[in-house]
Amino acid sequence: MEYFEPKSIGDALSLLSKHGAEAKVIAGGTDVMVDIKFKEEPGALVNIKKIPSLAGITERGGSLRIGALTTIRDIETSALVREKLPVLWDACRQFASLQVRNTATIGGNICRASPSGESLTPLLVLEANAILAFSDGERSEPFKTFFQGPGKSAAGAKGLLTEVDIPIPPAGSKGVYLKHAVRGAMDIAMVGVAVMLTPDAGKNNAQDVRIGLGAVGPTPLRAPKTEALLKGKALTAALIKEAGALAATEASPITDQRSSAENRRWIVEALTRRGLEQTWKAATGKEVA
Amino acid sequence: MSYQVVGKSTPRTDNTAKVTGEARYTSDVLLPGTLWAKTLRSPHAHARIVQIDTSRAERAPGVRAILTGNDVRGILYGRRYRDISVLAQDKVRFIGERVAAVAADTLEQAEAALDLIDVRYEDLPAVFDVVAAAKDGAPLIHPDMNNYKGLPKQFDQPTNAFVQDVFTRGDIASGFAQADVIVENTYTVPRVHQGFLEPHCCLVWIDEQERIQIWSPCKVPQGLKSSMAAAFDIPKEKIRVNPVTIGGDFGGKGAPFDEPIAYLLALRSGRPVKMVMEYREEFIAGAPRHSGVMRLKTGVKRDGTMVAHEMEAYLDAGAYGGFRPGAVIGGVAHAGGCYRAAHARISVSRVYTNNLPGGQFRAPGEPQGVFAAESHIDCVARKVGMDPAAFRMKNLMVEGDETLTGSHYKDIKAKETLTAVLKASGYDAPKAKNIGRGVAMGYRGPGGGNTAMQLSLNPDGSVVIHTGLFEQGTGTYTTIRQIVAEELRCDPETIRIDTLDTDLGVSYDSGIGGSRGTRVASSAAYSAACDAREKLLTMAEKLLNWPKAEITLDGDFLVHQKKRQRWDELLKGIGRAITGEAVTRDDGHSPVTAFAAQVAEVAVDSATGEVTLRKLTTAHDTGAIMNPVGHQGQIDGGVVQGVGYGMIEYLPVLDGKVEVANFGEYKLPNIQDIPVLKTVIVESASGVGPYKVKGIGENPISPVAPAIANAIEDAVGVRIRDLPLTAEKVYRALREKNG
């Protein structure tokens, strides 16, 4: 295994061009090192942690820009994120363990492209974009099309994720991330549900509702039919019940050692309902009637 | 009785070395020229080995020795029941069984050579279900079982159910005939791994005198020596097991594992051979706690009086039974519970299947039996409309009663222990919706065993305890040091412990296990200290002309009235050490037992089935507590392992194939899963040995899982009879209940 520490994005991209699929990018290493130990070593390991200015959280225009090397812990402890992007904050605080959060980066979590990755469904519902550098230039890719399958993303073998561009939701919008797992820390989500709700001006209806489903398909998913059902309406118990059931049909889970597919759908249903109740209450100050 | 050192929290002897990395474990031991060995494991659950070709591997770089089943024909080993093939002979019986072994200059070379061994298999019909395996007509896994050494009882025909124990009391049929209500249920439990940090490992060297030198984290070193001697029919004196630090045991490190293979490879190569199992290998072939199926049937009078109690248990031994001390697992008999019933029948079968072998794990058999029994008692109580705690109180054994399996104990404190836990846990306090409380109980007497100890007071002023017990990690050394300090009136920190290898230790030393460490070692340490003191005072009387009865000890000094004399100066004068000696042979049934009663409080999320353990209160009937901090550590550790068994842990096995390979997939609880733990001690003067002690190591673990299962039913009205108590099982049951 060859090991590289490029000092610039350009150097990193040249290495990726040269080594192609043989190369593996490493940042925090919380996934990559496990693979090296338990699976196999890549031909070339490209450590991007020495590239300056890839970490940090800044507000620019109507967006928050989060550098790829920003640790999950930095996001979790950012007052800006907590205020502007509560759904992302909520997911980051439920991520693995404090030790892992101190090391793992958001770029790593994204590029891993695991359907259960904690930050992924929040980025989907925030309609964020991945800023990707290629040797022929930079490109902004919406997360909707970024995730292509387990471990597969639009960055491919030769692109480098440098930043995440997250449009700040309208003031008054609320979000939650609900995680179902076997144990309280250091566990992969059996199901993760991100819900974001924006009320209308009078706080009478849900002007916009977005639902992200994790660990129930080959990529993190949105639940478009469920979102459409809810848009523009006041949330009632009956409507939420219907929405939960519909969201369960939008998931395409598998059975594995952690849970049956059937149970995953049940959990999607329960967490979708719960996420809607919580965001409705947070956004409108009213209990679901 | 008031003590200076005993009964006070005392730091462990091994803290610093473990924290700083100075503790020397087996894999830290390196001898010049050591080879590394790895084993090739079977991918088949039950198959005939048609051919093994090692010729390519023999030519591989660095390879020094290769073994197959053909080299170990007829050799079987085990702790006492000997049924384990060193390497598979003619057939394999589980996925993960060792088929061939390679020793090479490096670990990588040994691993690479395994890939060059060609084995042809021919599949045989396999059986994975323990109940099916016990039936006539099931594929017979060990046709020669009747000839195996250590089989408790031979059978007319070979059978997979190689142990069939039945305890009876009264007449079970008439018991059920008298009952107004009969409740019958089946409970199932999975395998769980001990989860120690250090996997099984060993180093074997045949020295220049042709003695077999073994380094191994075995907690029963004399047992390892005996097992090796028996397997290879060699005199025990040829074998020496050297002391090392044990990297976690939890019951799993009592049996020989790779030592027989390493020995043969060392013999063949003329080099020391080291073997360290990967954790992947621990999961697929590491002898976890037995899984089992237990059917319970209980008859009660309408007023809640138990009249008949029956259990039929099948424990899945997997392919080999020799990884635990005896063939029988007595602990399951605890499914009799702590209750009285005039009529009982408890049957326990240990059955071969083509799954990985079952082994030994903290309180062997009890977590299984107690989960079934204490879950079932709740079901019976509910059936007759009684509060489960009140039902228990009505039926608990009292002074003079025997257990259902015929054991007699004095100083029965079952009701006091239950009362204490109900009070401390707020069992009767009002609770919100979906909050539940469950109670469960267990009991266990301190195990018996044998050991010897020497204590030397040396002319250089040092005090040294010489013991053949290895510190298994539970703090036995700390306790024996406290005792010696108490009896000699010195500072425990100044006492050194010298761990003896098996040449210097006594051959009958039974090692650590069965919560016997304190019972056995405290007697020995006390007697050795008394003997040394007596000898010292006798000498002092002679040399100083002080009346022996008037001399006291104070650290380095002998004291008589206002006069003080350093004892090391006297020893320097006579030029020798004083040695106190003691032999403890105390392997009988303990006259007392210790009860444990626990209350779990849970919150159940009725939309997902998720169970949150909010609080766990545990009450223990104890004798004198030698080291409170160590005692509490055993309680907390046992409870945490009980929480794992109850809620999280299980080794998934599908058609004989273990489906987890690492601790990412095999989950143990972590600190986020552990609620506030509350302990109540019901201390009394009842106990064994000079200090009146009881055991604690194994008592806390077993009631936890049933207490949680009982709390879940209390919270949301569903009963889960299969461990672990996962959210999915709870939610599925809730859906079925609510339609």
PDB file of N, CA and C in Angstrom, chain B residues 667-711:
ATOM      1  N   LYS B 667     -22.853  -7.301  19.373  1.00  0.00           N
ATOM      2  CA  LYS B 667     -22.941  -6.129  20.238  1.00  0.00           C
ATOM      3  C   LYS B 667     -22.997  -6.509  21.711  1.00  0.00           C
ATOM      4  N   LEU B 668     -22.162  -5.815  22.477  1.00  0.00           N
ATOM      5  CA  LEU B 668     -22.226  -5.873  23.929  1.00  0.00           C
ATOM      6  C   LEU B 668     -22.800  -4.545  24.384  1.00  0.00           C
ATOM      7  N   PRO B 669     -23.429  -4.507  25.540  1.00  0.00           N
ATOM      8  CA  PRO B 669     -23.935  -3.211  25.993  1.00  0.00           C
ATOM      9  C   PRO B 669     -22.771  -2.250  26.215  1.00  0.00           C
ATOM     10  N   ASN B 670     -22.999  -0.991  26.010  1.00  0.00           N
ATOM     11  CA  ASN B 670     -22.002  -0.014  26.437  1.00  0.00           C
ATOM     12  C   ASN B 670     -22.642   0.913  27.452  1.00  0.00           C
ATOM     13  N   ILE B 671     -21.889   1.868  27.913  1.00  0.00           N
ATOM     14  CA  ILE B 671     -22.310   2.616  29.100  1.00  0.00           C
ATOM     15  C   ILE B 671     -23.668   3.313  28.905  1.00  0.00           C
ATOM     16  N   GLN B 672     -23.976   3.647  27.639  1.00  0.00           N
ATOM     17  CA  GLN B 672     -25.268   4.300  27.371  1.00  0.00           C
ATOM     18  C   GLN B 672     -26.451   3.370  27.657  1.00  0.00           C
ATOM     19  N   ASP B 673     -26.204   2.076  27.689  1.00  0.00           N
ATOM     20  CA  ASP B 673     -27.285   1.117  27.891  1.00  0.00           C
ATOM     21  C   ASP B 673     -27.486   0.756  29.359  1.00  0.00           C
ATOM     22  N   ILE B 674     -26.613   1.283  30.193  1.00  0.00           N
ATOM     23  CA  ILE B 674     -26.651   0.884  31.598  1.00  0.00           C
ATOM     24  C   ILE B 674     -27.258   2.005  32.425  1.00  0.00           C
ATOM     25  N   PRO B 675     -28.343   1.705  33.117  1.00  0.00           N
ATOM     26  CA  PRO B 675     -28.987   2.734  33.922  1.00  0.00           C
ATOM     27  C   PRO B 675     -28.292   2.850  35.271  1.00  0.00           C
ATOM     28  N   VAL B 676     -28.881   3.643  36.122  1.00  0.00           N
ATOM     29  CA  VAL B 676     -28.389   3.718  37.487  1.00  0.00           C
ATOM     30  C   VAL B 676     -28.577   2.349  38.134  1.00  0.00           C
ATOM     31  N   LEU B 677     -27.515   1.818  38.691  1.00  0.00           N
ATOM     32  CA  LEU B 677     -27.590   0.519  39.353  1.00  0.00           C
ATOM     33  C   LEU B 677     -27.594   0.753  40.861  1.00  0.00           C
ATOM     34  N   LYS B 678     -28.528   0.096  41.497  1.00  0.00           N
ATOM     35  CA  LYS B 678     -28.614   0.271  42.949  1.00  0.00           C
ATOM     36  C   LYS B 678     -28.414  -1.081  43.612  1.00  0.00           C
ATOM     37  N   THR B 679     -27.589  -1.103  44.626  1.00  0.00           N
ATOM     38  CA  THR B 679     -27.319  -2.367  45.320  1.00  0.00           C
ATOM     39  C   THR B 679     -27.781  -2.280  46.756  1.00  0.00           C
ATOM     40  N   VAL B 680     -28.405  -3.356  47.212  1.00  0.00           N
ATOM     41  CA  VAL B 680     -28.775  -3.459  48.617  1.00  0.00           C
ATOM     42  C   VAL B 680     -28.094  -4.700  49.168  1.00  0.00           C
ATOM     43  N   ILE B 681     -27.388  -4.522  50.259  1.00  0.00           N
ATOM     44  CA  ILE B 681     -26.700  -5.659  50.866  1.00  0.00           C
ATOM     45  C   ILE B 681     -27.478  -6.103  52.098  1.00  0.00           C
ATOM     46  N   VAL B 682     -27.800  -7.390  52.126  1.00  0.00           N
ATOM     47  CA  VAL B 682     -28.441  -7.978  53.305  1.00  0.00           C
ATOM     48  C   VAL B 682     -27.349  -8.817  53.971  1.00  0.00           C
ATOM     49  N   GLU B 683     -26.554  -8.152  54.824  1.00  0.00           N
ATOM     50  CA  GLU B 683     -25.372  -8.811  55.371  1.00  0.00           C
ATOM     51  C   GLU B 683     -25.743  -9.569  56.642  1.00  0.00           C
ATOM     52  N   SER B 684     -25.115 -10.730  56.819  1.00  0.00           N
ATOM     53  CA  SER B 684     -25.370 -11.472  58.056  1.00  0.00           C
ATOM     54  C   SER B 684     -24.105 -12.221  58.455  1.00  0.00           C
ATOM     55  N   ALA B 685     -24.170 -12.841  59.621  1.00  0.00           N
ATOM     56  CA  ALA B 685     -23.008 -13.577  60.120  1.00  0.00           C
ATOM     57  C   ALA B 685     -22.937 -14.966  59.504  1.00  0.00           C
ATOM     58  N   SER B 686     -23.886 -15.255  58.606  1.00  0.00           N
ATOM     59  CA  SER B 686     -23.888 -16.570  57.977  1.00  0.00           C
ATOM     60  C   SER B 686     -22.849 -16.602  56.869  1.00  0.00           C
ATOM     61  N   GLY B 687     -22.046 -17.655  56.834  1.00  0.00           N
ATOM     62  CA  GLY B 687     -21.029 -17.747  55.793  1.00  0.00           C
ATOM     63  C   GLY B 687     -20.104 -18.920  56.081  1.00  0.00           C
ATOM     64  N   VAL B 688     -19.091 -19.043  55.215  1.00  0.00           N
ATOM     65  CA  VAL B 688     -18.162 -20.157  55.398  1.00  0.00           C
ATOM     66  C   VAL B 688     -16.748 -19.637  55.630  1.00  0.00           C
ATOM     67  N   GLY B 689     -15.928 -20.489  56.235  1.00  0.00           N
ATOM     68  CA  GLY B 689     -14.517 -20.166  56.415  1.00  0.00           C
ATOM     69  C   GLY B 689     -14.275 -19.241  57.598  1.00  0.00           C
ATOM     70  N   PRO B 690     -13.011 -18.884  57.828  1.00  0.00           N
ATOM     71  CA  PRO B 690     -12.650 -18.109  59.024  1.00  0.00           C
ATOM     72  C   PRO B 690     -13.335 -16.747  59.097  1.00  0.00           C
ATOM     73  N   TYR B 691     -13.659 -16.185  57.945  1.00  0.00           N
ATOM     74  CA  TYR B 691     -14.277 -14.852  57.962  1.00  0.00           C
ATOM     75  C   TYR B 691     -15.763 -14.886  57.687  1.00  0.00           C
ATOM     76  N   LYS B 692     -16.329 -16.080  57.510  1.00  0.00           N
ATOM     77  CA  LYS B 692     -17.774 -16.233  57.218  1.00  0.00           C
ATOM     78  C   LYS B 692     -18.160 -15.496  55.935  1.00  0.00           C
ATOM     79  N   VAL B 693     -17.693 -16.024  54.838  1.00  0.00           N
ATOM     80  CA  VAL B 693     -17.950 -15.377  53.541  1.00  0.00           C
ATOM     81  C   VAL B 693     -18.940 -16.183  52.709  1.00  0.00           C
ATOM     82  N   LYS B 694     -19.482 -15.532  51.708  1.00  0.00           N
ATOM     83  CA  LYS B 694     -20.260 -16.210  50.668  1.00  0.00           C
ATOM     84  C   LYS B 694     -19.657 -15.794  49.326  1.00  0.00           C
ATOM     85  N   GLY B 695     -20.070 -16.413  48.256  1.00  0.00           N
ATOM     86  CA  GLY B 695     -19.563 -16.017  46.940  1.00  0.00           C
ATOM     87  C   GLY B 695     -20.388 -14.861  46.392  1.00  0.00           C
ATOM     88  N   ILE B 696     -19.806 -14.103  45.467  1.00  0.00           N
ATOM     89  CA  ILE B 696     -20.573 -13.027  44.827  1.00  0.00           C
ATOM     90  C   ILE B 696     -20.413 -13.035  43.309  1.00  0.00           C
ATOM     91  N   GLY B 697     -19.329 -13.613  42.803  1.00  0.00           N
ATOM     92  CA  GLY B 697     -19.011 -13.465  41.381  1.00  0.00           C
ATOM     93  C   GLY B 697     -20.133 -13.830  40.438  1.00  0.00           C
ATOM     94  N   GLU B 698     -20.859 -14.888  40.747  1.00  0.00           N
ATOM     95  CA  GLU B 698     -21.848 -15.362  39.790  1.00  0.00           C
ATOM     96  C   GLU B 698     -23.287 -15.009  40.167  1.00  0.00           C
ATOM     97  N   ASN B 699     -23.485 -14.541  41.390  1.00  0.00           N
ATOM     98  CA  ASN B 699     -24.862 -14.302  41.840  1.00  0.00           C
ATOM     99  C   ASN B 699     -25.612 -13.198  41.113  1.00  0.00           C
ATOM    100  N   PRO B 700     -24.957 -12.119  40.696  1.00  0.00           N
ATOM    101  CA  PRO B 700     -25.752 -11.002  40.169  1.00  0.00           C
ATOM    102  C   PRO B 700     -26.270 -11.208  38.748  1.00  0.00           C
ATOM    103  N   ILE B 701     -25.710 -12.126  37.977  1.00  0.00           N
ATOM    104  CA  ILE B 701     -25.989 -12.129  36.538  1.00  0.00           C
ATOM    105  C   ILE B 701     -27.350 -12.729  36.158  1.00  0.00           C
ATOM    106  N   SER B 702     -27.740 -13.784  36.840  1.00  0.00           N
ATOM    107  CA  SER B 702     -28.853 -14.576  36.310  1.00  0.00           C
ATOM    108  C   SER B 702     -30.250 -13.936  36.393  1.00  0.00           C
ATOM    109  N   PRO B 703     -30.602 -13.260  37.485  1.00  0.00           N
ATOM    110  CA  PRO B 703     -31.971 -12.740  37.535  1.00  0.00           C
ATOM    111  C   PRO B 703     -32.232 -11.535  36.620  1.00  0.00           C
ATOM    112  N   VAL B 704     -31.189 -10.936  36.053  1.00  0.00           N
ATOM    113  CA  VAL B 704     -31.391  -9.673  35.328  1.00  0.00           C
ATOM    114  C   VAL B 704     -32.343  -9.847  34.141  1.00  0.00           C
ATOM    115  N   ALA B 705     -32.070 -10.838  33.304  1.00  0.00           N
ATOM    116  CA  ALA B 705     -32.879 -10.998  32.090  1.00  0.00           C
ATOM    117  C   ALA B 705     -34.353 -11.267  32.424  1.00  0.00           C
ATOM    118  N   PRO B 706     -34.657 -12.205  33.325  1.00  0.00           N
ATOM    119  CA  PRO B 706     -36.077 -12.389  33.632  1.00  0.00           C
ATOM    120  C   PRO B 706     -36.707 -11.172  34.318  1.00  0.00           C
ATOM    121  N   ALA B 707     -35.938 -10.444  35.131  1.00  0.00           N
ATOM    122  CA  ALA B 707     -36.514  -9.242  35.759  1.00  0.00           C
ATOM    123  C   ALA B 707     -36.945  -8.257  34.673  1.00  0.00           C
ATOM    124  N   ILE B 708     -36.136  -8.143  33.627  1.00  0.00           N
ATOM    125  CA  ILE B 708     -36.487  -7.227  32.535  1.00  0.00           C
ATOM    126  C   ILE B 708     -37.697  -7.769  31.759  1.00  0.00           C
ATOM    127  N   ALA B 709     -37.705  -9.066  31.474  1.00  0.00           N
ATOM    128  CA  ALA B 709     -38.846  -9.658  30.757  1.00  0.00           C
ATOM    129  C   ALA B 709     -40.133  -9.449  31.559  1.00  0.00           C
ATOM    130  N   ASN B 710     -40.025  -9.619  32.868  1.00  0.00           N
ATOM    131  CA  ASN B 710     -41.200  -9.446  33.726  1.00  0.00           C
ATOM    132  C   ASN B 710     -41.643  -7.988  33.761  1.00  0.00           C
ATOM    133  N   ALA B 711     -40.671  -7.093  33.731  1.00  0.00           N
ATOM    134  CA  ALA B 711     -41.006  -5.660  33.728  1.00  0.00           C
ATOM    135  C   ALA B 711     -41.694  -5.276  32.418  1.00  0.00           C
TER     136      ALA B 711
END
